[in-house]
PDB file of C-alpha atoms in Angstrom:
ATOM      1  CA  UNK J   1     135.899 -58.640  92.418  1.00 50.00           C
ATOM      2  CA  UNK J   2     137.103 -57.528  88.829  1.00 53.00           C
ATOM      3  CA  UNK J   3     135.232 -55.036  87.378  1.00 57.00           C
ATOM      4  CA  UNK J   4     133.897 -55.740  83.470  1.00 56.00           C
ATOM      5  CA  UNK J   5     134.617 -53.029  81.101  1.00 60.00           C
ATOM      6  CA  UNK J   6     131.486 -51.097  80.082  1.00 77.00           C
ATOM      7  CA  UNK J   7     130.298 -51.871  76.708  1.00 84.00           C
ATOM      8  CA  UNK J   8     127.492 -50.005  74.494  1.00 88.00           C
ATOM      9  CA  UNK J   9     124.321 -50.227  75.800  1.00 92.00           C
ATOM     10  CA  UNK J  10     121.742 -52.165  74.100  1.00 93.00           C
ATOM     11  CA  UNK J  11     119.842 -51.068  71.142  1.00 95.00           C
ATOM     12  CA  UNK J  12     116.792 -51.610  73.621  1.00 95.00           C
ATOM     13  CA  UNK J  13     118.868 -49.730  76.598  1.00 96.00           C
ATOM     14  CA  UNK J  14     119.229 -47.083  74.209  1.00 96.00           C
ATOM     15  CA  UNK J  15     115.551 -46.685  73.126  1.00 98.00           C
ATOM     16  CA  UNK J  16     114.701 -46.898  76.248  1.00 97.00           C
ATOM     17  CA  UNK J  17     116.831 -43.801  77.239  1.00 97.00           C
ATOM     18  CA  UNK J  18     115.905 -41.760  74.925  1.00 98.00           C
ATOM     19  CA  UNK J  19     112.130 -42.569  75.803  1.00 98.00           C
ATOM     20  CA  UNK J  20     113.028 -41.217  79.263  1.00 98.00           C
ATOM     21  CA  UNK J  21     114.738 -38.042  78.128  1.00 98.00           C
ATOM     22  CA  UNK J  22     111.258 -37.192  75.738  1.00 97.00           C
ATOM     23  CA  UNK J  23     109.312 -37.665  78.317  1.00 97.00           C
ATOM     24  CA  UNK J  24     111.272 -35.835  80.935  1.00 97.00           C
ATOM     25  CA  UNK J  25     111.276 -32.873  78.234  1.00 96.00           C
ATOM     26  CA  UNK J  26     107.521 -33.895  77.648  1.00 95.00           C
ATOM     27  CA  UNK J  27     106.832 -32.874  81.059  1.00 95.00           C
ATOM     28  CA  UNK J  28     108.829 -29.878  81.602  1.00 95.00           C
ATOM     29  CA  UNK J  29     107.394 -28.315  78.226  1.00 93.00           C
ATOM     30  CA  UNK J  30     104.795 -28.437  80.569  1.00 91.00           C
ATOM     31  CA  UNK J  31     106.059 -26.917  83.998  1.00 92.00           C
ATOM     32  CA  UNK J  32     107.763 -24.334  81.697  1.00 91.00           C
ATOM     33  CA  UNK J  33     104.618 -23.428  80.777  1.00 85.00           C
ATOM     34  CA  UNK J  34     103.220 -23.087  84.572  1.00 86.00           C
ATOM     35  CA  UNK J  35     106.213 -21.177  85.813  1.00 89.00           C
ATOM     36  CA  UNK J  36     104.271 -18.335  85.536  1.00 84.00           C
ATOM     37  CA  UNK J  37     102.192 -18.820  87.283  1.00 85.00           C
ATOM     38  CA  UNK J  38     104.997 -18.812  90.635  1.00 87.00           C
ATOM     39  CA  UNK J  39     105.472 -15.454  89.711  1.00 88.00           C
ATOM     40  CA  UNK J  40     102.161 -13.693  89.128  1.00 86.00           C
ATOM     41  CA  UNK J  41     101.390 -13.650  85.899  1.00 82.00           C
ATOM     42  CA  UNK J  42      98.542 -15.583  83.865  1.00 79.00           C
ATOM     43  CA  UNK J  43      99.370 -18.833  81.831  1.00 74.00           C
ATOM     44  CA  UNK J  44      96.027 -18.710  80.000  1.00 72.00           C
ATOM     45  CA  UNK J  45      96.784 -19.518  76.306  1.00 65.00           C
ATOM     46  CA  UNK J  46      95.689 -16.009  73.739  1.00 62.00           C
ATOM     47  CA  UNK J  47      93.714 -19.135  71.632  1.00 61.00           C
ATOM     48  CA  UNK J  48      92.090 -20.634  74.367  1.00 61.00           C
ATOM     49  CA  UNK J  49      89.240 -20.441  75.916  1.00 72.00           C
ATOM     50  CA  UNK J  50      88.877 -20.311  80.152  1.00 80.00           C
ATOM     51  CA  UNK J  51      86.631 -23.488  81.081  1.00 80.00           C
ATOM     52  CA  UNK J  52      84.215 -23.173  83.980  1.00 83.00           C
ATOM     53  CA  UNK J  53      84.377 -27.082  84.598  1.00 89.00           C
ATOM     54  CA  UNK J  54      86.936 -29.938  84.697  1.00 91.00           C
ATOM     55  CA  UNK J  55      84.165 -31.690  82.438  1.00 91.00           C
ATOM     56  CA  UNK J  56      84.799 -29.111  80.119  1.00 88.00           C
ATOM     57  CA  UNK J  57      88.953 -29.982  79.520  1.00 87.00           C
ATOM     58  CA  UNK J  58      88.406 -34.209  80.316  1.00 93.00           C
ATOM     59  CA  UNK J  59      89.318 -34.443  76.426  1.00 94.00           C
ATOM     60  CA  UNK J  60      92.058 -32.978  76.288  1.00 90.00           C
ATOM     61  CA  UNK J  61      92.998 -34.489  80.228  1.00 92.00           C
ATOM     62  CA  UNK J  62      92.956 -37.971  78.413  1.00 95.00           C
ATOM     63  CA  UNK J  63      94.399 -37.259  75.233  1.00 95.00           C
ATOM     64  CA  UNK J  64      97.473 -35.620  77.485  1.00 93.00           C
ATOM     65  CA  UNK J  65      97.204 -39.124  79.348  1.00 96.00           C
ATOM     66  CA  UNK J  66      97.699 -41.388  76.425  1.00 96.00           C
ATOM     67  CA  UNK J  67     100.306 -39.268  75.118  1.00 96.00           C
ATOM     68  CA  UNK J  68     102.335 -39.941  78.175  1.00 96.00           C
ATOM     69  CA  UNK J  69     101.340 -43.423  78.990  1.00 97.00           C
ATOM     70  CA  UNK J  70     101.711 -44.600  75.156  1.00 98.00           C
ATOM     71  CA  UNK J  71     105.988 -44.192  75.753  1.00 97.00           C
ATOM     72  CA  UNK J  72     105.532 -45.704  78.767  1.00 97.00           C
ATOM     73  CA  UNK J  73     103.744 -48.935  77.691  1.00 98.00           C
ATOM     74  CA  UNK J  74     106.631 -48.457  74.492  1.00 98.00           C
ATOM     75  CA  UNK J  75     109.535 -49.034  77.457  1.00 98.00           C
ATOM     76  CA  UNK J  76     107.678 -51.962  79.101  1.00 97.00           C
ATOM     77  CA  UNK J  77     107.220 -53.164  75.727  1.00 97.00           C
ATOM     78  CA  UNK J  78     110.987 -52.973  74.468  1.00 97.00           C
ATOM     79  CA  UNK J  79     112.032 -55.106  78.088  1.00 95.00           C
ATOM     80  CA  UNK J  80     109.671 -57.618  77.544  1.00 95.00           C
ATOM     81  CA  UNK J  81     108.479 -58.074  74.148  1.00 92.00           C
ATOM     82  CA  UNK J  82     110.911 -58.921  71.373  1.00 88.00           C
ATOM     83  CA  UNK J  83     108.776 -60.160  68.166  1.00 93.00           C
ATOM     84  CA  UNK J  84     109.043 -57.964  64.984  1.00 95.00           C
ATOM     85  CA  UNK J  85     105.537 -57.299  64.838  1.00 96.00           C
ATOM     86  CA  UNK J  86     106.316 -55.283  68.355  1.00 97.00           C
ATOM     87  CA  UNK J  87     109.465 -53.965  66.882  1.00 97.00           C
ATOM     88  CA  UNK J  88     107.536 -52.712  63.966  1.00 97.00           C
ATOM     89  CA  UNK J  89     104.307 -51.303  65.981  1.00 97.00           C
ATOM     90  CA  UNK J  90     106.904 -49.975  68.035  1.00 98.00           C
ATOM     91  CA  UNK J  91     108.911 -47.717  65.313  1.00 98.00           C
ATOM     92  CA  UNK J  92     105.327 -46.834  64.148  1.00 98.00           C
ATOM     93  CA  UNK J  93     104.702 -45.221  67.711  1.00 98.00           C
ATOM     94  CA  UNK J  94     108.059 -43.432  66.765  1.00 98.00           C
ATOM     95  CA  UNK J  95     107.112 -42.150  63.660  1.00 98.00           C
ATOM     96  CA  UNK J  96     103.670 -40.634  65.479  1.00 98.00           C
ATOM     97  CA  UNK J  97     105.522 -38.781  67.939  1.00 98.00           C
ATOM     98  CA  UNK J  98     107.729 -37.063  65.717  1.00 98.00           C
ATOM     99  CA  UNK J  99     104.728 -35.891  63.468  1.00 98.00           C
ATOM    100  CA  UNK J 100     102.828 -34.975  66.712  1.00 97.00           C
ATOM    101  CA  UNK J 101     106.110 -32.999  67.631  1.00 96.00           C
ATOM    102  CA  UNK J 102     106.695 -31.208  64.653  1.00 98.00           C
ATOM    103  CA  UNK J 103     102.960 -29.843  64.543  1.00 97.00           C
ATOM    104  CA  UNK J 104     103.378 -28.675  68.210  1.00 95.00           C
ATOM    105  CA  UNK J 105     106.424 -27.111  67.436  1.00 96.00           C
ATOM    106  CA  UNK J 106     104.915 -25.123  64.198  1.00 96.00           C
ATOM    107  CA  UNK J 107     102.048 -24.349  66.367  1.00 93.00           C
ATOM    108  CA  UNK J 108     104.503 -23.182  69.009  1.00 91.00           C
ATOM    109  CA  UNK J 109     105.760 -21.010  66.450  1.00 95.00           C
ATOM    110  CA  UNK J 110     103.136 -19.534  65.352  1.00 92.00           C
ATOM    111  CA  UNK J 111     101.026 -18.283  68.189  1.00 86.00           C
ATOM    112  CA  UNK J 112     101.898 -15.122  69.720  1.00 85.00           C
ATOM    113  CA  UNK J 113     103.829 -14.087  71.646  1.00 85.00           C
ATOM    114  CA  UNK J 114     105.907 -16.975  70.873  1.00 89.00           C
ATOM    115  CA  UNK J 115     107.831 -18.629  73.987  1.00 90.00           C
ATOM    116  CA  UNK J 116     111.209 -18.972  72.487  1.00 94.00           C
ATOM    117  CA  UNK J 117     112.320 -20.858  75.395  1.00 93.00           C
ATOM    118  CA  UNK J 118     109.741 -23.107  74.417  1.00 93.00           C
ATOM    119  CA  UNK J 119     110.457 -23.381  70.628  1.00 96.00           C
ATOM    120  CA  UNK J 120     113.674 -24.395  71.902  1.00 97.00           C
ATOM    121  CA  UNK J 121     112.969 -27.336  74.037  1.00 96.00           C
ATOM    122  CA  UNK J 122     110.579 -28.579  71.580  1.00 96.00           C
ATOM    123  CA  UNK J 123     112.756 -28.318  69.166  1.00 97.00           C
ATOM    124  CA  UNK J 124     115.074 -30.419  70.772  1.00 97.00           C
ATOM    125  CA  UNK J 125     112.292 -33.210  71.543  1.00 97.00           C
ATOM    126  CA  UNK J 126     111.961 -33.116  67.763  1.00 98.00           C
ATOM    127  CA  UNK J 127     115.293 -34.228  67.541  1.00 98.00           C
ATOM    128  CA  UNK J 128     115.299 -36.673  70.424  1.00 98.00           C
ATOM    129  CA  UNK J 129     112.494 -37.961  68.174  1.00 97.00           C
ATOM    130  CA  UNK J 130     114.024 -38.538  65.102  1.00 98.00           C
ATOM    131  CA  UNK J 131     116.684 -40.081  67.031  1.00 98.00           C
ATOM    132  CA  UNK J 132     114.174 -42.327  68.506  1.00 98.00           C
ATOM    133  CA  UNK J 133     113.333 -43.205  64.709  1.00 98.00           C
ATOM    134  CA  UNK J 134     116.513 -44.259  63.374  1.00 98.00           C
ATOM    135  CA  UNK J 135     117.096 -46.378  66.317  1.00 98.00           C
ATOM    136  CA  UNK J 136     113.559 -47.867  66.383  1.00 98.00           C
ATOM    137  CA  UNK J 137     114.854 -48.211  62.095  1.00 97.00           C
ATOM    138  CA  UNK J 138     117.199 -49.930  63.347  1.00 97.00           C
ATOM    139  CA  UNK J 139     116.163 -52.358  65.861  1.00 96.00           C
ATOM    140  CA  UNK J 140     113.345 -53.220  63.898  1.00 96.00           C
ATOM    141  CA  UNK J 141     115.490 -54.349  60.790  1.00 95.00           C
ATOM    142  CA  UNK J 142     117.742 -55.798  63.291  1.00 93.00           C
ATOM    143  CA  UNK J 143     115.292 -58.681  64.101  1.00 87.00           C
ATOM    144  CA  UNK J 144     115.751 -60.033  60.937  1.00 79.00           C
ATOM    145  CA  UNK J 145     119.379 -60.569  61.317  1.00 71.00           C
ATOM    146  CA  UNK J 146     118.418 -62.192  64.602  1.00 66.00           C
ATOM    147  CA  UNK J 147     116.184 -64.699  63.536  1.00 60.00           C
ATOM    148  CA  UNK J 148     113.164 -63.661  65.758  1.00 52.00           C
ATOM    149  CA  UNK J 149     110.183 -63.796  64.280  1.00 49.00           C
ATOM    150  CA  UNK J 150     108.151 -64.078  67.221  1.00 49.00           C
ATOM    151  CA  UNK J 151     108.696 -64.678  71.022  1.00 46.00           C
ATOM    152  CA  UNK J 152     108.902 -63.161  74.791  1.00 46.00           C
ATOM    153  CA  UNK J 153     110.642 -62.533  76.934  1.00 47.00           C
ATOM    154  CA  UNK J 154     113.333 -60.512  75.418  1.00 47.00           C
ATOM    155  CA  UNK J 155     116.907 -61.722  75.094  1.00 47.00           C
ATOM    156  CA  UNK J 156     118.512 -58.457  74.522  1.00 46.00           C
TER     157      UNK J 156
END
């Protein structure tokens, strides 16, 4: 059997990739900031304040939940729906993200001590993020070219 020559990935391939890598980063922002834990040492945040009760943090437990699942749903999305009003909603999501980003990164700045290693991942989900925008641009103006103003499953 003759192998085929590998071509560029898909504009959706490529979203979808660089969905992964955010939220791989997404989630060791996190573990980086539970490593201290391994080792002795407190992770309580200097601004926050120590709950007594899992009742107590279920707001911010969701809100952490849709701001995983939302990228998730995004991926799904980009296999299976390929209308312009998804590709639009879609680089909307994108644009969130990289507003949430940069606040978390100036609030990572700006509470001491600040976790350089942390400024530094973050700062490189920022700029996974605006990649994720000019693609998401991209694709979006890209079903106009393609003639597909509505429609499932995707083609891509």
């Amino acid at each position: 059997m003759a192998s085929q020559p590998l071509g560029r990935p898909s504009m959706a391939d490529q979203l979808i990739t660089l969905w992964t890598v955010f939220l791989l980063g997404t989630l060791f922002h996190t573990q980086l900031a539970l490593i201290p834990l391994f080792h002795g040492l407190s992770v309580l945040a200097p601004h926050g304040q120590v709950a007594t009760d899992i009742s107590e943090i279920s707001s911010v437990l969701w809100l952490m939940l849709a701001f995983f699942i939302a990228p998730l749903m995004a991926m799904v999305g980009i296999c299976f729906f390929d209308s312009r009003q998804y590709r639009l909603a879609h680089l909307w999501l994108t644009l969130l993200y990289s507003v949430l980003n940069v606040a978390h990164l100036v609030v990572d700045i700006s509470i001491p001590p600040v976790a350089w290693y942390q400024v530094a991942l973050m700062a490189w989900l920022v700029a996974v993020g605006l990649g994720l925008n000019g693609l998401a641009y991209r694709w979006f103006r890209a079903s106009r070219s393609q003639g597909q103003p509505h429609g499932w499953p995707s083609t891509h």
